CSV table of C-alpha atoms in Angstrom, one decimal:
chain,number,residue,atom,x,y,z
A,1,UNK,CA,102.0,126.9,71.6
A,2,UNK,CA,99.7,123.9,71.8
A,3,UNK,CA,96.5,122.6,70.3
A,4,UNK,CA,95.1,124.3,67.4
A,5,UNK,CA,91.3,123.4,66.5
A,6,UNK,CA,91.7,120.4,68.5
A,7,UNK,CA,94.9,119.2,66.7
A,8,UNK,CA,98.2,118.8,68.4
A,9,UNK,CA,101.0,120.6,66.6
A,10,UNK,CA,104.4,119.3,65.0
A,11,UNK,CA,107.4,120.7,66.7
A,12,UNK,CA,110.3,121.5,64.1
A,13,UNK,CA,113.8,121.3,65.1
A,14,UNK,CA,117.3,121.1,64.1
A,15,UNK,CA,120.8,122.4,65.0
A,16,UNK,CA,119.3,125.7,64.5
A,17,UNK,CA,117.3,125.0,67.8
A,18,UNK,CA,120.5,124.2,69.8
A,19,UNK,CA,122.2,126.7,72.1
A,20,UNK,CA,125.6,125.2,71.1
A,21,UNK,CA,124.6,124.5,67.6
A,22,UNK,CA,124.7,127.1,64.9
A,23,UNK,CA,122.2,128.4,62.1
A,24,UNK,CA,123.8,128.1,58.8
A,25,UNK,CA,122.3,129.7,55.5
A,26,UNK,CA,122.0,126.1,54.3
A,27,UNK,CA,119.9,124.8,57.4
A,28,UNK,CA,117.7,127.7,57.4
A,29,UNK,CA,116.9,126.9,53.8
A,30,UNK,CA,116.2,123.4,54.5
A,31,UNK,CA,113.8,124.4,57.1
A,32,UNK,CA,112.1,126.6,54.7
A,33,UNK,CA,111.7,123.6,52.4
A,34,UNK,CA,110.1,121.5,55.2
A,35,UNK,CA,107.7,124.3,56.2
A,36,UNK,CA,106.7,124.4,52.6
A,37,UNK,CA,105.9,120.8,52.7
A,38,UNK,CA,104.1,121.2,56.2
A,39,UNK,CA,102.0,124.5,55.0
A,40,UNK,CA,101.0,122.6,51.7
A,41,UNK,CA,99.7,119.5,53.8
A,42,UNK,CA,97.8,122.0,56.3
A,43,UNK,CA,99.9,121.0,59.1
A,44,UNK,CA,100.0,123.2,62.4
A,45,UNK,CA,103.7,123.4,63.5
A,46,UNK,CA,106.0,125.4,65.7
A,47,UNK,CA,109.8,126.0,64.8
A,48,UNK,CA,112.3,126.0,67.7
A,49,UNK,CA,115.2,128.4,67.5
A,50,UNK,CA,118.4,128.8,69.4
A,51,UNK,CA,118.2,131.7,72.0
A,52,UNK,CA,121.7,132.8,70.7
A,53,UNK,CA,120.5,133.1,67.1
A,54,UNK,CA,117.0,134.4,67.6
A,55,UNK,CA,116.1,135.8,70.8
A,56,UNK,CA,112.4,136.1,70.2
A,57,UNK,CA,112.2,132.3,69.9
A,58,UNK,CA,110.2,130.1,70.6
A,59,UNK,CA,113.0,128.1,72.6
A,60,UNK,CA,113.0,124.6,73.9
A,61,UNK,CA,112.3,126.3,77.3
A,62,UNK,CA,109.0,128.0,76.2
A,63,UNK,CA,107.5,124.6,75.0
A,64,UNK,CA,105.4,122.3,76.6
A,65,UNK,CA,106.4,118.7,75.1
A,66,UNK,CA,103.1,117.4,75.9
A,67,UNK,CA,101.5,119.7,73.3
A,68,UNK,CA,102.9,118.1,70.7
A,69,UNK,CA,102.2,114.6,68.8
A,70,UNK,CA,105.0,114.6,66.3
A,71,UNK,CA,108.7,115.8,66.0
A,72,UNK,CA,110.5,116.8,62.8
A,73,UNK,CA,114.3,117.1,62.9
A,74,UNK,CA,115.8,118.9,59.9
A,75,UNK,CA,119.2,118.9,58.2
A,76,UNK,CA,122.6,118.4,59.6
A,77,UNK,CA,124.1,115.1,61.2
A,78,UNK,CA,122.0,113.1,63.3
A,79,UNK,CA,124.6,112.5,66.1
A,80,UNK,CA,125.4,113.7,69.6
A,81,UNK,CA,124.1,114.4,72.9
A,82,UNK,CA,121.6,117.1,71.8
A,83,UNK,CA,119.8,115.0,69.4
A,84,UNK,CA,119.7,112.3,72.1
A,85,UNK,CA,118.0,114.6,74.5
A,86,UNK,CA,115.4,115.3,71.9
A,87,UNK,CA,114.5,111.6,71.8
A,88,UNK,CA,114.0,111.7,75.7
A,89,UNK,CA,112.2,114.7,75.9
A,90,UNK,CA,109.9,114.0,73.1
A,91,UNK,CA,109.7,110.2,73.7
A,92,UNK,CA,105.8,110.4,73.4
A,93,UNK,CA,106.2,111.8,70.0
A,94,UNK,CA,106.6,110.3,66.5
A,95,UNK,CA,110.0,111.5,65.5
A,96,UNK,CA,111.1,112.0,62.0
A,97,UNK,CA,114.5,113.1,60.6
A,98,UNK,CA,114.7,114.7,57.1
A,99,UNK,CA,117.3,115.7,54.9
A,100,UNK,CA,120.0,114.6,57.4
A,101,UNK,CA,123.4,112.9,57.2
A,102,UNK,CA,123.6,109.6,59.1
A,103,UNK,CA,127.4,109.0,60.3
A,104,UNK,CA,126.8,106.1,62.8
A,105,UNK,CA,123.6,104.2,61.9
A,106,UNK,CA,123.6,102.4,65.2
A,107,UNK,CA,124.0,105.5,67.5
A,108,UNK,CA,121.2,106.4,69.6
A,109,UNK,CA,120.7,109.7,68.0
A,110,UNK,CA,119.6,108.0,64.7
A,111,UNK,CA,117.9,104.9,66.3
A,112,UNK,CA,115.7,107.0,68.5
A,113,UNK,CA,113.9,108.4,65.1
A,114,UNK,CA,110.9,106.4,63.8
A,115,UNK,CA,111.8,107.4,60.2
A,116,UNK,CA,115.1,108.7,59.0
A,117,UNK,CA,114.8,110.4,55.7
A,118,UNK,CA,118.3,110.6,54.7
A,119,UNK,CA,120.4,112.9,52.5
A,120,UNK,CA,123.3,110.6,52.7
A,121,UNK,CA,124.2,107.5,54.7
A,122,UNK,CA,126.8,104.8,54.3
A,123,UNK,CA,125.5,102.2,51.6
A,124,UNK,CA,122.6,104.6,50.6
A,125,UNK,CA,122.0,106.7,47.5
A,126,UNK,CA,122.4,110.4,48.3
A,127,UNK,CA,119.4,112.7,47.5
A,128,UNK,CA,119.7,116.4,46.9
A,129,UNK,CA,120.3,118.6,49.9
A,130,UNK,CA,116.7,120.1,51.0
A,131,UNK,CA,118.3,123.7,50.6
A,132,UNK,CA,118.5,123.5,46.7
A,133,UNK,CA,114.8,123.1,46.3
A,134,UNK,CA,114.0,125.8,49.2
A,135,UNK,CA,111.5,128.5,48.0
A,136,UNK,CA,113.1,131.2,46.1
A,137,UNK,CA,114.5,134.2,47.9
A,138,UNK,CA,114.0,137.8,47.2
A,139,UNK,CA,116.9,139.7,45.8
A,140,UNK,CA,118.9,141.7,48.4
A,141,UNK,CA,121.6,144.6,48.0
A,142,UNK,CA,124.9,143.5,48.2
A,143,UNK,CA,127.2,146.3,50.2
A,144,UNK,CA,130.9,146.2,50.2
A,145,UNK,CA,132.2,147.8,53.8
A,146,UNK,CA,135.7,149.4,53.7
A,147,UNK,CA,136.1,151.1,57.0
A,148,UNK,CA,139.6,152.3,58.4
A,149,UNK,CA,140.7,152.6,62.2
A,150,UNK,CA,143.9,154.4,61.5
A,151,UNK,CA,144.9,157.9,60.2
A,152,UNK,CA,146.5,158.9,63.5
A,153,UNK,CA,147.9,161.9,61.8
A,154,UNK,CA,144.4,163.9,62.3
A,155,UNK,CA,145.1,163.7,66.0
A,156,UNK,CA,142.0,165.0,68.1
A,157,UNK,CA,139.9,165.3,65.0
A,158,UNK,CA,139.9,161.8,64.8
A,159,UNK,CA,136.3,160.2,65.0
A,160,UNK,CA,137.2,156.9,63.3
A,161,UNK,CA,136.2,154.5,66.1
A,162,UNK,CA,132.9,156.3,66.7
A,163,UNK,CA,132.1,156.1,63.0
A,164,UNK,CA,132.9,152.8,62.6
A,165,UNK,CA,130.7,151.7,65.5
A,166,UNK,CA,127.9,153.8,64.2
A,167,UNK,CA,128.1,152.8,60.6
A,168,UNK,CA,128.4,149.0,61.5
A,169,UNK,CA,125.6,149.2,64.3
A,170,UNK,CA,123.3,150.5,61.5
A,171,UNK,CA,124.5,148.1,58.7
A,172,UNK,CA,123.7,145.2,61.2
A,173,UNK,CA,120.2,146.4,61.0
A,174,UNK,CA,119.8,146.4,57.1
A,175,UNK,CA,118.5,143.7,55.1
A,176,UNK,CA,121.5,143.1,52.8
A,177,UNK,CA,124.6,140.9,52.2
A,178,UNK,CA,127.5,142.6,53.9
A,179,UNK,CA,131.3,142.0,52.5
A,180,UNK,CA,134.0,143.6,54.4
A,181,UNK,CA,136.8,144.4,52.2
A,182,UNK,CA,140.1,145.8,52.6
A,183,UNK,CA,142.0,148.3,50.0
A,184,UNK,CA,145.3,146.9,51.4
A,185,UNK,CA,147.0,144.6,48.9
A,186,UNK,CA,148.8,141.2,49.9
A,187,UNK,CA,150.3,138.5,47.7
A,188,UNK,CA,150.6,136.1,50.4
A,189,UNK,CA,147.1,136.5,52.1
A,190,UNK,CA,144.5,134.6,50.5
A,191,UNK,CA,142.0,136.5,52.2
A,192,UNK,CA,143.1,139.7,50.5
A,193,UNK,CA,143.4,140.8,46.9
A,194,UNK,CA,146.8,140.9,45.4
A,195,UNK,CA,146.2,143.4,42.5
A,196,UNK,CA,143.9,146.4,42.1
A,197,UNK,CA,142.4,144.5,39.3
A,198,UNK,CA,141.2,141.7,41.8
A,199,UNK,CA,139.8,144.3,44.1
A,200,UNK,CA,138.0,146.2,41.1
A,201,UNK,CA,136.5,142.7,40.1
A,202,UNK,CA,134.9,142.6,43.2
A,203,UNK,CA,133.6,146.3,43.4
A,204,UNK,CA,132.3,146.2,40.2
A,205,UNK,CA,129.8,143.3,41.3
A,206,UNK,CA,128.5,145.1,44.1
A,207,UNK,CA,125.2,147.2,44.6
A,208,UNK,CA,126.9,149.8,46.8
A,209,UNK,CA,130.1,150.5,48.8
A,210,UNK,CA,129.9,152.2,52.3
A,211,UNK,CA,133.3,153.6,53.6
A,212,UNK,CA,135.0,156.0,55.6
A,213,UNK,CA,138.2,155.8,53.3
A,214,UNK,CA,139.1,158.1,50.4
A,215,UNK,CA,140.3,155.2,48.0
A,216,UNK,CA,137.0,153.2,49.3
A,217,UNK,CA,135.1,156.0,47.6
A,218,UNK,CA,137.5,156.7,44.7
A,219,UNK,CA,137.9,153.0,43.8
A,220,UNK,CA,134.0,152.3,44.0
A,221,UNK,CA,133.3,155.2,42.0
A,222,UNK,CA,136.0,154.0,39.6
A,223,UNK,CA,134.1,150.7,39.3
A,224,UNK,CA,130.8,152.4,38.5
A,225,UNK,CA,129.6,151.6,42.0
A,226,UNK,CA,127.9,154.1,44.2
A,227,UNK,CA,129.6,154.8,47.6
A,228,UNK,CA,127.9,155.9,50.6
A,229,UNK,CA,131.0,157.9,52.3
A,230,UNK,CA,131.6,159.1,55.6
A,231,UNK,CA,134.2,161.5,56.6
A,232,UNK,CA,135.8,160.2,59.8
A,233,UNK,CA,137.5,163.5,60.8
A,234,UNK,CA,135.9,166.2,62.6
A,235,UNK,CA,135.6,169.3,60.1
A,236,UNK,CA,136.2,167.2,57.1
A,237,UNK,CA,139.4,166.1,55.5
A,238,UNK,CA,140.5,164.1,52.5
A,239,UNK,CA,137.3,162.0,52.1
A,240,UNK,CA,135.3,165.2,52.0
A,241,UNK,CA,137.6,166.8,49.5
A,242,UNK,CA,137.7,163.9,47.5
A,243,UNK,CA,133.9,163.5,47.3
A,244,UNK,CA,134.0,167.2,46.1
A,245,UNK,CA,136.7,166.6,43.3
A,246,UNK,CA,134.4,163.7,42.1
A,247,UNK,CA,131.4,165.6,42.1
A,248,UNK,CA,129.7,162.9,44.7
A,249,UNK,CA,127.2,164.1,46.9
A,250,UNK,CA,126.6,160.9,48.9
A,251,UNK,CA,128.9,162.1,52.0
A,252,UNK,CA,128.1,162.4,55.6
A,253,UNK,CA,130.4,164.2,57.9
A,254,UNK,CA,131.6,162.6,61.3
A,255,UNK,CA,129.9,165.3,63.4
A,256,UNK,CA,126.5,164.9,61.6
A,257,UNK,CA,126.4,161.0,61.2
A,258,UNK,CA,123.0,159.3,62.3
A,259,UNK,CA,120.8,156.7,61.0
A,260,UNK,CA,118.4,159.1,59.1
A,261,UNK,CA,121.4,160.5,56.9
A,262,UNK,CA,122.7,156.8,56.4
A,263,UNK,CA,119.3,155.9,55.2
A,264,UNK,CA,118.6,158.8,53.1
A,265,UNK,CA,121.9,158.3,51.1
A,266,UNK,CA,121.7,154.4,51.2
A,267,UNK,CA,118.2,154.8,49.3
A,268,UNK,CA,119.7,157.4,46.9
A,269,UNK,CA,123.0,155.1,46.1
A,270,UNK,CA,120.5,152.3,45.2
A,271,UNK,CA,118.4,154.5,43.3
A,272,UNK,CA,119.5,157.5,41.2
A,273,UNK,CA,123.0,157.1,42.6
A,274,UNK,CA,123.5,154.1,40.2
A,275,UNK,CA,123.5,156.2,37.1
A,276,UNK,CA,125.6,159.0,38.9
A,277,UNK,CA,128.4,156.6,39.8
A,278,UNK,CA,128.1,155.0,36.1
A,279,UNK,CA,128.7,158.8,34.4
A,280,UNK,CA,131.5,159.3,37.0
A,281,UNK,CA,133.3,156.3,36.1
A,282,UNK,CA,133.1,156.8,32.5
A,283,UNK,CA,134.5,160.4,33.0
A,284,UNK,CA,137.5,158.9,34.9
A,285,UNK,CA,137.9,156.7,31.6
A,286,UNK,CA,137.6,159.8,29.2
A,287,UNK,CA,139.7,161.7,31.5
A,288,UNK,CA,137.7,165.0,31.6
A,289,UNK,CA,138.4,165.7,35.1
A,290,UNK,CA,142.1,167.0,36.0
A,291,UNK,CA,144.3,165.5,38.7
A,292,UNK,CA,147.5,166.5,40.1
A,293,UNK,CA,149.6,164.2,37.5
A,294,UNK,CA,148.4,166.7,35.1
A,295,UNK,CA,151.1,169.1,36.2
A,296,UNK,CA,153.8,166.5,37.0
A,297,UNK,CA,155.9,166.9,33.6
A,298,UNK,CA,155.9,170.5,33.8
A,299,UNK,CA,156.8,170.4,37.6
A,300,UNK,CA,159.9,168.3,36.5
A,301,UNK,CA,160.9,170.5,33.6
A,302,UNK,CA,159.9,167.6,31.2
A,303,UNK,CA,158.7,168.3,27.6
A,304,UNK,CA,155.5,166.4,26.9
A,305,UNK,CA,156.1,164.1,23.6
A,306,UNK,CA,153.8,164.7,20.7
A,307,UNK,CA,150.9,161.9,20.5
A,308,UNK,CA,151.4,159.2,18.3
């Protein structure tokens, strides 16, 4: 940190910098828009991060305020003790707030700035949030995650906790959007789907489903979405059996679960697995694969009616 080619740097901060603040997607995109402007102007700057969000920093405790001539505060409300502390610590800097909401124009948090480029304020015409014009983002895969912690009927063969821990730890390091899903239906809980059609609408829009549930596997394939399946029962049980019945290869056994295997099948699911899942879904619709209901009428002693 400090001087670069004889020029003092700009310190860029926001609620994403405070330990008790939070880094929202909107705040970080607003930061990207500001960085775009600063880079375009050839400015040298450092972004301060909350140690609770980005351990690698830099954090406020790493900075020498004397190394900076200007401070830019990005997005969010200019309000409260943390913003006021910035004014005290960087009192020698020219301080500018950009893309912010002003709640109380007379508060020290607001009046401490030399310029306030508002997003919205009483009596002012609002401007578009900085996140709206942030640089375009690369596409990332969207993964539905369907895990179970139950199935106690498998007794000592249960590896559900270990499987869930390993899968979620691995997923946390993947550059993807993760959407936790539940196959349980509930007509009263807005967080859950109330009908199979609602769940299928979600599954069909995903790039991949990561699951250790039988129906997580089957419903993903029914929607034409690849499933990275893990059987949470040692020695294999219904997830393994169903993968075999569906002709689906992207399956890992609980006792063989590791990051290398997850990576291998993740890549396959996002590649050639897409077409394989599409063909299986089509096969479900046209009915070439038998299921146990095919023998139900005979088991009940019923005579099938002629078609038409």
